[in-house]
Short mmCIF file of C-alpha atoms in Angstrom, two decimals:
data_model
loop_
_atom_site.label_atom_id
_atom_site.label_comp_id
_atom_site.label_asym_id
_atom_site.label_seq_id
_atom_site.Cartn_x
_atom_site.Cartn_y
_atom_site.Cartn_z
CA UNK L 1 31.29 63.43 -20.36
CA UNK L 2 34.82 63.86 -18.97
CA UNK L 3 36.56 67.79 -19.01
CA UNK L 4 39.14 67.86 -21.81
CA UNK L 5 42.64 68.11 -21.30
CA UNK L 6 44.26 71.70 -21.34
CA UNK L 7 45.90 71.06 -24.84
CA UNK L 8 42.54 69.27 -26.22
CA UNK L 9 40.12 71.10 -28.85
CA UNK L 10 36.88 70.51 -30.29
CA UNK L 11 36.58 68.12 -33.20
CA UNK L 12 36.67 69.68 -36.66
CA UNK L 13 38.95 72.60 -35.91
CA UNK L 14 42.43 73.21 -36.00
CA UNK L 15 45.78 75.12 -35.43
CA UNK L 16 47.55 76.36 -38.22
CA UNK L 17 51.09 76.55 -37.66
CA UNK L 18 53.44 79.96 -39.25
CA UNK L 19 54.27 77.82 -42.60
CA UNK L 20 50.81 76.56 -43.01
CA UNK L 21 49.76 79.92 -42.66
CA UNK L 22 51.66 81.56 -45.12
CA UNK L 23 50.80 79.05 -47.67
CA UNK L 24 47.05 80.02 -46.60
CA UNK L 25 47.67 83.65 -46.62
CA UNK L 26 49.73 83.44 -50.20
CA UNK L 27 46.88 81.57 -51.73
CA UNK L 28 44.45 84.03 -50.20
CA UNK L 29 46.50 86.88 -51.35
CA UNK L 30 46.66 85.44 -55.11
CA UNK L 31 42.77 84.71 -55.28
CA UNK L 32 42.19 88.34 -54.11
CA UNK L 33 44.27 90.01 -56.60
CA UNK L 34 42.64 87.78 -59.69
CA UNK L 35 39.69 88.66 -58.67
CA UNK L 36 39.87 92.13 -57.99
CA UNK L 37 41.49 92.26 -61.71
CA UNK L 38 37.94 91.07 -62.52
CA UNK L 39 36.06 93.98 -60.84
CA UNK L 40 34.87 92.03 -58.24
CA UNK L 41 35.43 94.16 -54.43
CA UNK L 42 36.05 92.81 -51.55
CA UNK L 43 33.39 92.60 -48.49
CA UNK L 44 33.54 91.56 -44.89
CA UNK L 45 30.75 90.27 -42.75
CA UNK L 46 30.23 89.46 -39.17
CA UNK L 47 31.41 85.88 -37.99
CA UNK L 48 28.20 85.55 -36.00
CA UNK L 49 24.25 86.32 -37.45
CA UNK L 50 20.72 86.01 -36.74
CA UNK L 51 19.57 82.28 -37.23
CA UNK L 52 15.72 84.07 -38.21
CA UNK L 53 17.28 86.44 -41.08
CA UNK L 54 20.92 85.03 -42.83
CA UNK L 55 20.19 81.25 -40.68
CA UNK L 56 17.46 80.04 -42.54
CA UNK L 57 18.25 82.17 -45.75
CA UNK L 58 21.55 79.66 -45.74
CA UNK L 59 21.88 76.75 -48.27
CA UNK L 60 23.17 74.82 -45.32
CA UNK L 61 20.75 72.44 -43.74
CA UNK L 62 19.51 73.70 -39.89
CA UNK L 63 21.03 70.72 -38.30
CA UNK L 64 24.39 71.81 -39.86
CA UNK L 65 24.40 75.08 -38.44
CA UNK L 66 26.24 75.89 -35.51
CA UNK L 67 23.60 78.43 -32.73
CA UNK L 68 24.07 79.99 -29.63
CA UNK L 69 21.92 82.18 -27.68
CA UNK L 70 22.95 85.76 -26.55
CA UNK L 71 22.07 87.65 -23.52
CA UNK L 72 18.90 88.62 -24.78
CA UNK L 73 17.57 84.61 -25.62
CA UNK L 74 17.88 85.60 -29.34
CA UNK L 75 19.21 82.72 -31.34
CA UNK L 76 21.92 83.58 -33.54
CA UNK L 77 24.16 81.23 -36.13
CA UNK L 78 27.56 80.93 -36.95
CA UNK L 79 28.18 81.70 -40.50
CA UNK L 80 27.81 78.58 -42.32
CA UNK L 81 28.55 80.53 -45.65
CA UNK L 82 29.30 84.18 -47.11
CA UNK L 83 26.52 84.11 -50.21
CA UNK L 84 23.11 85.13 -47.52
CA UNK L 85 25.38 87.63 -45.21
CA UNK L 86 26.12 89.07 -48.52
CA UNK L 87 22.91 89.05 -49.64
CA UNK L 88 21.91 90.60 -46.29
CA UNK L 89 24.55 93.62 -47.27
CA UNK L 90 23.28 94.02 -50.52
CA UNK L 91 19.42 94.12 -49.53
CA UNK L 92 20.90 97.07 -47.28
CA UNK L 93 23.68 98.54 -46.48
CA UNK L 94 24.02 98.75 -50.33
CA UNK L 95 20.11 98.77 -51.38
CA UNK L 96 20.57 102.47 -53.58
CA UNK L 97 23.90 101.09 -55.08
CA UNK L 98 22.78 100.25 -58.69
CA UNK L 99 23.16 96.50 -59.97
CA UNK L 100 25.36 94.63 -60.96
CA UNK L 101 27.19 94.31 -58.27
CA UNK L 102 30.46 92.38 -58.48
CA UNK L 103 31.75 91.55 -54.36
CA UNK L 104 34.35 88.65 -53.36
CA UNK L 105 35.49 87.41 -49.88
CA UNK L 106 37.78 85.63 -47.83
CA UNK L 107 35.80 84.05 -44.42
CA UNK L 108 36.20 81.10 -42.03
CA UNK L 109 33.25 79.10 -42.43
CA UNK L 110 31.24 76.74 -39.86
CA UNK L 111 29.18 73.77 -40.09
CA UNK L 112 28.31 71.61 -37.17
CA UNK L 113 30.00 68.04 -38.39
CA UNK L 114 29.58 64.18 -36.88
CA UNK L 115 32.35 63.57 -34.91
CA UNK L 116 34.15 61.74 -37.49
CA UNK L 117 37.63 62.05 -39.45
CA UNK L 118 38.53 63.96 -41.92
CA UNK L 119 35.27 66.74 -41.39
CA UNK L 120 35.87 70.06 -40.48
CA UNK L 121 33.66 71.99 -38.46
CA UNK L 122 35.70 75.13 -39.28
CA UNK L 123 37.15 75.72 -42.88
CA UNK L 124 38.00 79.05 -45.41
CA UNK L 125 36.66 80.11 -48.62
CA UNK L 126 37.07 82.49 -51.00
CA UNK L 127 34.61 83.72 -53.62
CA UNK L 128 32.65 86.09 -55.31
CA UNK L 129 29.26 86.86 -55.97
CA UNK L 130 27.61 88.78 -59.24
CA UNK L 131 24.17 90.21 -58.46
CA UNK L 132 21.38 91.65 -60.69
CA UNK L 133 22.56 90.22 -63.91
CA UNK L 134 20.68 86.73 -65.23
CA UNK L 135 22.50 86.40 -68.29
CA UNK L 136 24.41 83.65 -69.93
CA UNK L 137 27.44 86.01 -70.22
CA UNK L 138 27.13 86.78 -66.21
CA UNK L 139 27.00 82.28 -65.73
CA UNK L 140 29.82 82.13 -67.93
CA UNK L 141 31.68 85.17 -66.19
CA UNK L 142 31.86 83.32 -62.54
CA UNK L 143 32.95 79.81 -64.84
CA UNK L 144 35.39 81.97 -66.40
CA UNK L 145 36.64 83.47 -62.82
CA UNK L 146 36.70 80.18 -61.15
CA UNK L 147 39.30 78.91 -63.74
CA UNK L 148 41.17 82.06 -63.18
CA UNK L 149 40.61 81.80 -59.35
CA UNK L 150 41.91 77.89 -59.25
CA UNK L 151 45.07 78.86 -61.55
CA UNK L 152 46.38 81.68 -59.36
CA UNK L 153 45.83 79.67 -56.17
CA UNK L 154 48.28 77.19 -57.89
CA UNK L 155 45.87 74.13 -59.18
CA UNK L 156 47.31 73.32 -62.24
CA UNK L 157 45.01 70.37 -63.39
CA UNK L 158 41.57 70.56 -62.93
CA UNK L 159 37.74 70.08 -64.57
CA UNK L 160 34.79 72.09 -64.09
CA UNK L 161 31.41 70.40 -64.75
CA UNK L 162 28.67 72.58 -65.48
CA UNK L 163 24.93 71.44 -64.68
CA UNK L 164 21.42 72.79 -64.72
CA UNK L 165 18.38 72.41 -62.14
CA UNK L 166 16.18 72.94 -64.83
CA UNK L 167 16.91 70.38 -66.77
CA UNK L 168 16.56 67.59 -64.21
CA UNK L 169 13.16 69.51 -62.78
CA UNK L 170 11.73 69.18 -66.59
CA UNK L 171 12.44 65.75 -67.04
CA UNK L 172 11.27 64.35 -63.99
CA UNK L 173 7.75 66.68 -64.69
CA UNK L 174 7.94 64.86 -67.83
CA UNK L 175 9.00 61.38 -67.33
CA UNK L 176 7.32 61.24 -63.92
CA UNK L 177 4.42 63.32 -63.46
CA UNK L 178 2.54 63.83 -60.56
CA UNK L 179 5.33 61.35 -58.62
CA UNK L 180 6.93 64.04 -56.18
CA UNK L 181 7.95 61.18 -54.04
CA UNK L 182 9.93 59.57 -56.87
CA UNK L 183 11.43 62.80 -58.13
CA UNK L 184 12.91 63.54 -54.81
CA UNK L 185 14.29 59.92 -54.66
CA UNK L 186 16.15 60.27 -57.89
CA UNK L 187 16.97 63.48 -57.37
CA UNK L 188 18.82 62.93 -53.99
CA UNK L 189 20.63 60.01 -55.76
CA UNK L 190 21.67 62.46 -58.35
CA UNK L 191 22.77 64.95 -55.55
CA UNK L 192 25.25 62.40 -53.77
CA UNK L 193 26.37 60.79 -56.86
CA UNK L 194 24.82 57.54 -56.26
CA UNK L 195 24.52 56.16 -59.42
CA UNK L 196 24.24 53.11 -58.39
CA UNK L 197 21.55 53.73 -56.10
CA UNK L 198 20.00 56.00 -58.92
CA UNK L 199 20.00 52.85 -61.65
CA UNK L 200 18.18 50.55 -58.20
CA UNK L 201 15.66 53.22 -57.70
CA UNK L 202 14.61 53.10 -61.56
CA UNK L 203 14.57 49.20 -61.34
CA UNK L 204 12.38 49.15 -59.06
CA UNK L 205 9.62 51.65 -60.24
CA UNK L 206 6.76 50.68 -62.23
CA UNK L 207 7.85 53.02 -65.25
CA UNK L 208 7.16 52.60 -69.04
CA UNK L 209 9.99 51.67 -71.29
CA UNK L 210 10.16 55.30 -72.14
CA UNK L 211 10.06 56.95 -68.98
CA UNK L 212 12.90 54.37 -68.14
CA UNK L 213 14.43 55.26 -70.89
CA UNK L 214 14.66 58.75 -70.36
CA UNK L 215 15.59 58.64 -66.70
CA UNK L 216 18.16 56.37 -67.53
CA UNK L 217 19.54 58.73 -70.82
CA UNK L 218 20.46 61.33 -68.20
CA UNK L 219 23.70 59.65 -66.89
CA UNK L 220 24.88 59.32 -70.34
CA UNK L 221 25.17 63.35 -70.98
CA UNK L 222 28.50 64.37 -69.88
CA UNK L 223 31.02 65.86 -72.60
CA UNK L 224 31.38 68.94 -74.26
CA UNK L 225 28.56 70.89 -75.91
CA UNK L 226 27.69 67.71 -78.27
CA UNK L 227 25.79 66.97 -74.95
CA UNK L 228 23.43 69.95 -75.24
CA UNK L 229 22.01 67.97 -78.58
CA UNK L 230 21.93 65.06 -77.08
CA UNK L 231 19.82 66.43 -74.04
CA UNK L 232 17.56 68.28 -76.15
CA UNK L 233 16.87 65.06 -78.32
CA UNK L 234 16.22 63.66 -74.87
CA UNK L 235 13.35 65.74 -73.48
CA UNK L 236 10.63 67.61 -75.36
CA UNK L 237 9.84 69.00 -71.91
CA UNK L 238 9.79 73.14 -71.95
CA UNK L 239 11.30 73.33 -68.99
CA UNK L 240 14.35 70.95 -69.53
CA UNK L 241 14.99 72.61 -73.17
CA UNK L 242 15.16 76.42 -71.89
CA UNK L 243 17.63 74.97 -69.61
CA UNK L 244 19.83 72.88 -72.32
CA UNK L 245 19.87 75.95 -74.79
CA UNK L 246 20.53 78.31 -71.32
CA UNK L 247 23.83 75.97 -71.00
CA UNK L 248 24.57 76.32 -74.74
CA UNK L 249 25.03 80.28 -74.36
CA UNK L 250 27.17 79.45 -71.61
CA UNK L 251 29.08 77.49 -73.11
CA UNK L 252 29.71 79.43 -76.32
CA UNK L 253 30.76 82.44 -73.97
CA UNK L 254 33.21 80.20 -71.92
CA UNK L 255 34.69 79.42 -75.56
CA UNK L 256 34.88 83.09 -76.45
CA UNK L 257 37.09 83.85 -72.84
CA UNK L 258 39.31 80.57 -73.94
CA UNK L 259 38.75 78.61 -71.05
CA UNK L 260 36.12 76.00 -72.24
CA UNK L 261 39.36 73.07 -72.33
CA UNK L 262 38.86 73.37 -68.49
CA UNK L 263 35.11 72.69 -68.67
CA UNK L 264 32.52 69.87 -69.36
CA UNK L 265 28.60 69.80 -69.63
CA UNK L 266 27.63 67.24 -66.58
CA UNK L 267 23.88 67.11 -66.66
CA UNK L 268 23.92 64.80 -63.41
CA UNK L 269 25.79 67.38 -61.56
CA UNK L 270 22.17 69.25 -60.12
CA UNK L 271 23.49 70.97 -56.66
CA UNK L 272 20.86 71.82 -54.28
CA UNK L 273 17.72 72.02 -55.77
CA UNK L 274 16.33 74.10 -52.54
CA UNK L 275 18.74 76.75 -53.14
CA UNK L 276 19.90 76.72 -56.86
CA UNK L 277 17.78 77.95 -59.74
CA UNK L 278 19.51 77.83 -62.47
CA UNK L 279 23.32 76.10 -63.70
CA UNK L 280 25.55 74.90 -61.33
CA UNK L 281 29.25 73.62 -61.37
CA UNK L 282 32.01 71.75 -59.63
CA UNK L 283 35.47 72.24 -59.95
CA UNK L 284 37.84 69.33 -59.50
CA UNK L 285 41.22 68.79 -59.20
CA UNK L 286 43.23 65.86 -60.71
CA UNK L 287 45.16 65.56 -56.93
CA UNK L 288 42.11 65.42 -55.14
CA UNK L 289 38.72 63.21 -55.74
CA UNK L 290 36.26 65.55 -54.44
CA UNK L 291 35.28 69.43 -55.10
CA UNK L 292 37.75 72.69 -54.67
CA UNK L 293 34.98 74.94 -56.00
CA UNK L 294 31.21 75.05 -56.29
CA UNK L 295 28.70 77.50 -57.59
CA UNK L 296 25.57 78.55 -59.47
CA UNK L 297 22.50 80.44 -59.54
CA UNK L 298 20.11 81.61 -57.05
CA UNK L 299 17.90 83.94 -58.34
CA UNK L 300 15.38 83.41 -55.12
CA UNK L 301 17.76 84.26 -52.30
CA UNK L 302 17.59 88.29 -52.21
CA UNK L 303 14.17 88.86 -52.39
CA UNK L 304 13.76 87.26 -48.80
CA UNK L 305 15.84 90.01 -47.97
CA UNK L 306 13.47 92.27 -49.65
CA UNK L 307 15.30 92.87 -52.69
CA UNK L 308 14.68 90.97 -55.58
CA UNK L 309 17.33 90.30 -57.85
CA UNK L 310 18.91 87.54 -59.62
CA UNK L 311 22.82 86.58 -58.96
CA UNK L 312 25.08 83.98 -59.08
CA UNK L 313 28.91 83.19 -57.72
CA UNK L 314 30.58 80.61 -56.19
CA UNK L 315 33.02 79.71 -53.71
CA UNK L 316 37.17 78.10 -53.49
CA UNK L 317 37.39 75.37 -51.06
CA UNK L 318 40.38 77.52 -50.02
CA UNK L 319 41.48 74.09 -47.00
CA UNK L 320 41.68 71.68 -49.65
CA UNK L 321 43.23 73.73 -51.85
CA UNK L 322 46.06 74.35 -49.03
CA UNK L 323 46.12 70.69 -47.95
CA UNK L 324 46.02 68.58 -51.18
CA UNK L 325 47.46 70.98 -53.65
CA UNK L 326 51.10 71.57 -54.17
CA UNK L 327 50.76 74.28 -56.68
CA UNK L 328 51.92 77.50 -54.66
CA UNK L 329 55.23 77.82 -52.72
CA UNK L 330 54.93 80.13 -49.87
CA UNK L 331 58.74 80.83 -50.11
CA UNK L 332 59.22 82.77 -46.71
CA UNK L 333 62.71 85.47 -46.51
CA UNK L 334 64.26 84.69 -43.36
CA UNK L 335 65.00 87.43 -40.78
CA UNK L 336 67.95 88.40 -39.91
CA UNK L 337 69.22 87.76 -36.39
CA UNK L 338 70.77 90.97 -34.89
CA UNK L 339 72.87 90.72 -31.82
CA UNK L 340 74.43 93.29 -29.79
CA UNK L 341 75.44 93.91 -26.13
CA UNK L 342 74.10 96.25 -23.80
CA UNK L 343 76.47 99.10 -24.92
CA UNK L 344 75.17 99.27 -28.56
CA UNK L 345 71.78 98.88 -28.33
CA UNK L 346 70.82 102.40 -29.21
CA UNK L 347 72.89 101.91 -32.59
CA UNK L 348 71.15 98.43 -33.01
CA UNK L 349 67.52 99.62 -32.22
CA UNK L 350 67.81 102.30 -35.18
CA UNK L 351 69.67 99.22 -37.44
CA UNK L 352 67.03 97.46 -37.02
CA UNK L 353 64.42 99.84 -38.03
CA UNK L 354 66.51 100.96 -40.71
CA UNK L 355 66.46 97.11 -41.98
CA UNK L 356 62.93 97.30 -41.71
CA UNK L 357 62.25 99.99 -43.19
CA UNK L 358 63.70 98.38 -46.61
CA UNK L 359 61.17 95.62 -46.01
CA UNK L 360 63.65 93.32 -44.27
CA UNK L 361 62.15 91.32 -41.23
CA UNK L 362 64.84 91.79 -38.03
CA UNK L 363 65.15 89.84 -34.65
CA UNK L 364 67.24 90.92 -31.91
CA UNK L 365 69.16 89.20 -29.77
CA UNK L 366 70.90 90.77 -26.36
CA UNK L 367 74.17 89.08 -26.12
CA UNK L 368 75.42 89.15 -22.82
CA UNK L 369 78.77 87.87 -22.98
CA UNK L 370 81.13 87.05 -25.77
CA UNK L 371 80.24 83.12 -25.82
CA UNK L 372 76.92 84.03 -26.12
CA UNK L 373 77.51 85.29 -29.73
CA UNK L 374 76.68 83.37 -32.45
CA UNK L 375 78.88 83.63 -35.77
CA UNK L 376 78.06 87.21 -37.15
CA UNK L 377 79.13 89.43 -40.23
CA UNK L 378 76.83 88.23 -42.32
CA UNK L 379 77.09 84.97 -41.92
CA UNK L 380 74.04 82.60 -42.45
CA UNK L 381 72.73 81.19 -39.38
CA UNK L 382 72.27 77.04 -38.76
CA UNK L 383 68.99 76.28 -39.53
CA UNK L 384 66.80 74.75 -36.56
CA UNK L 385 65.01 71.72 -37.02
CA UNK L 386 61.37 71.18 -35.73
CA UNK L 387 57.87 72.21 -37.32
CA UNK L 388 58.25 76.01 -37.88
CA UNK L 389 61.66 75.37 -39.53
CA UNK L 390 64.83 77.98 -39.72
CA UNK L 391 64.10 80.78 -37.33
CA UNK L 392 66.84 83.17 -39.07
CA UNK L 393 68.73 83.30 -41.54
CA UNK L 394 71.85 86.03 -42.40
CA UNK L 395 73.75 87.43 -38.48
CA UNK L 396 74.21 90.90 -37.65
CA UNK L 397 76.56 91.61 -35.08
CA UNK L 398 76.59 95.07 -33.26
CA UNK L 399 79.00 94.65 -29.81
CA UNK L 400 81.64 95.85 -28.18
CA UNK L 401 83.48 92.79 -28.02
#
C-alpha cells in the first residue's frame, strides 16, 4: 500500500470550508432552537465508547463500526450513532431523574464505508430522543417534531412515511408460519426497497393463493389513514392488527398538531427489525431521492443498560440536508477591515474592541506606508474571488497619513 500524499485523507471524510460551515452551523443552530421550544435538552456524549457496552447496543451492524484498541487492549468504537450513548446516560448518569425524559443532540457520526463514492465514513445528525413514554401521543410527538425539525432547517417540500414492525412480523406469522427462512427473505427485500426482488421471492415460493395474496396486498398500503382499513381487512393476525390500530392513534394525533399533510401510512417502510419495536418513519425530501430523517421505537434498547424503559426519537441527516437542500441562507456580515499605522495603534486596538463589542466582527491591518492603504472612510472593500469569498467588507482607516 503506498504512504499518502501530505494533502491526501481517508475516504469518506471531509473538509468543510468557512461558508459550508456556517450553512452547517445555521442549520444546527435552527434545529436546536425548535427543538428546545419542544422541551427536548440538549446532551453531549463522548466521540469514542466501549465496543462491549454502547458497540453492540448500536443499531449499526459490527462490520460498520469503526474500533480501535487503547493502551490497555480494550476495544472501544467510534460512535456510529447518539440513540445507545444516550441510552448509556440515561441508564446512569440520569438513572433517579424521573421519566419522560425529552434530550436532543448535535454529533459527528462514524460508520466504516466501502471505499466507494458518494459514502461517508464521517457525517452529522441532529435529533432527539423521548424516553419512558409508549404512547401513541409520544410516536406522534417525535412525527410532529421531525416536521418541525425539517422546516426550520429550511426543507420546504418533503413526506414522511410512517411504518410498523408489527405489522409485517404478524403477517409473515400468519401468512408464513413456521418459515423463518422466508420471513427474513421478504423482510430484507422490504428493508432495501426491493420490490422487485420482493414480487421474485413470492414467485418462487410454494405459497397458497392466499398466502400469496396477502404477501402481495402489503405493497399496495401506502396513503393516508384509508390504509389502516385496508391493512386490517388484510390480516386477522393479532399481532399485525394491534399494530394497524397503534398507527391509527398516531395518526389521529398527527391530525390534531396539523401536520398530517406532511405524512403518509407506508406499511412497506419496516426499518430494522433487530432494533425497532414498534412504528418507524422516513422523511423525504422532494430535492433529494433518499432519506433526511429516520426514526421509531425501541422499547428493548435501555434495559441492556439496566434500565428498562420504552422510548422513541429519531435523527436529521443534518449532511444531506446541507448538501442537497437550498432552503437556509447562511447570510454571513462581513468584517470590517481596519487599518492604521504604527502611530495609532493604541486608538485602533480600543476601535476595534469597541466595534466588537456592538457585535461587529473587525480585522486589522498594519499599514506601513501610505500606498499600502486601501480606500478607507467607510468605503466598501473589493470583494476577493476564490472559495471562501469576500474577506471584508466596509474600511476603517486610523493613520497618520
Amino acid at each position: 500500500m503506498s504512504k499518502p500524499k501530505g494533502f491526501e485523507k481517508p475516504a469518506g471524510v471531509r473538509d468543510y470550508l468557512p461558508f459550508a460551515v456556517d450553512k452547517l452551523r445555521a442549520i444546527e443552530r435552527r434545529v436546536l432552537d425548535c427543538m428546545e421550544g419542544w422541551g427536548y435538552r440538549q446532551i453531549m456524549t463522548p466521540t469514542m465508547e466501549y465496543y462491549d457496552t454502547v458497540g453492540v447496543a448500536s443499531s449499526t451492524s459490527d462490520q460498520k463500526l469503526f474500533k480501535l484498541l487503547n493502551n490497555r487492549g480494550t476495544t472501544m468504537v467510534l460512535r456510529s450513532d447518539m440513540t445507545a450513548p444516550i441510552a448509556r446516560v440515561v441508564a446512569s448518569l440520569l438513572k433517579e431523574e424521573p421519566l419522560p425524559l425529552r434530550l436532543s443532540y448535535h454529533a459527528n457520526v462514524f460508520r466504516a464505508i466501502e471505499e466507494e463514492a458518494g459514502k461517508e465514513a464521517e457525517f452529522y445528525q441532529t435529533g432527539v430522543e423521548l424516553v419512558g413514554d409508549d404512547s401513541a401521543d409520544a410516536d406522534a410527538e417525535v412525527v410532529a417534531l421531525a416536521v418541525a425539525s425539517l422546516q426550520a432547517a429550511g426543507v420546504k417540500s418533503f413526506k414522511i412515511a410512517l411504518g410498523h414492525v408489527g405489522f409485517l412480523n404478524g403477517l409473515l406469522e400468519e401468512a408464513v408460519p413456521g418459515r423463518e427462512d422466508i420471513r427474513d427473505v421478504l423482510k430484507d427485500g422490504l428493508l432495501h426497497r426491493d420490490f422487485v426482488g420482493y414480487r421474485e421471492t413470492l414467485a418462487g415460493l410454494a405459497l397458497e393463493e392466499r398466502q400469496r395474496a396477502e404477501l402481495e396486498g402489503i405493497l399496495r398500503l401506502r396513503g393516508g389513514k384509508e390504509i389502516c382499513r385496508q391493512a386490517l381487512e388484510l390480516s386477522e393476525n393479532p399481532t399485525a392488527k394491534a399494530a394497524v390500530e397503534h398507527l391509527s392513534r398516531v395518526w389521529d394525533a398527527l391530525e390534531d398538531f396539523g401536520v398530517a399533510e406532511h405524512v403518509m401510512i407506508d406499511l412497506t417502510m419496516i426499518g430494522d427489525f433487530s432494533y425497532y419495536t414498534g412504528m418507524t418513519f422516513e422523511g423525504y425530501a422532494a430535492e433529494l431521492g433518499f432519506p433526511v430523517c429516520s426514526g421509531g421505537r425501541y422499547d428493548n434498547l435501555l434495559q441492556q443498560f439496566g434500565r428498562p424503559a420504552p422510548a422513541t426519537g429519531f435523527s436529521l441527516k443534518t449532511n444531506r440536508i446541507l448538501d442537497g437542500v437550498d432552503g437556509i441562507s447562511a447570510e454571513r456580515e462581513l468584517p470590517i477591515l481596519l487599518q492604521y499605522d504604527a502611530p495609532n495603534r493604541k486608538r485602533a486596538f480600543a476601535e476595534a474592541e469597541r466595534l466588537r463589542r456592538e457585535g461587529r466582527s473587525v480585522l486589522m491591518r498594519h499599514a506601513g506606508a501610505v500606498n499600502e492603504l486601501l480606500p478607507g472612510d467607510g468605503q466598501a472593500a473589493g470583494a476577493r474571488t476564490g472559495p471562501l469569498g469576500p474577506l471584508y467588507g466596509e474600511i476603517l482607516t486610523i493613520t497618520s497619513f
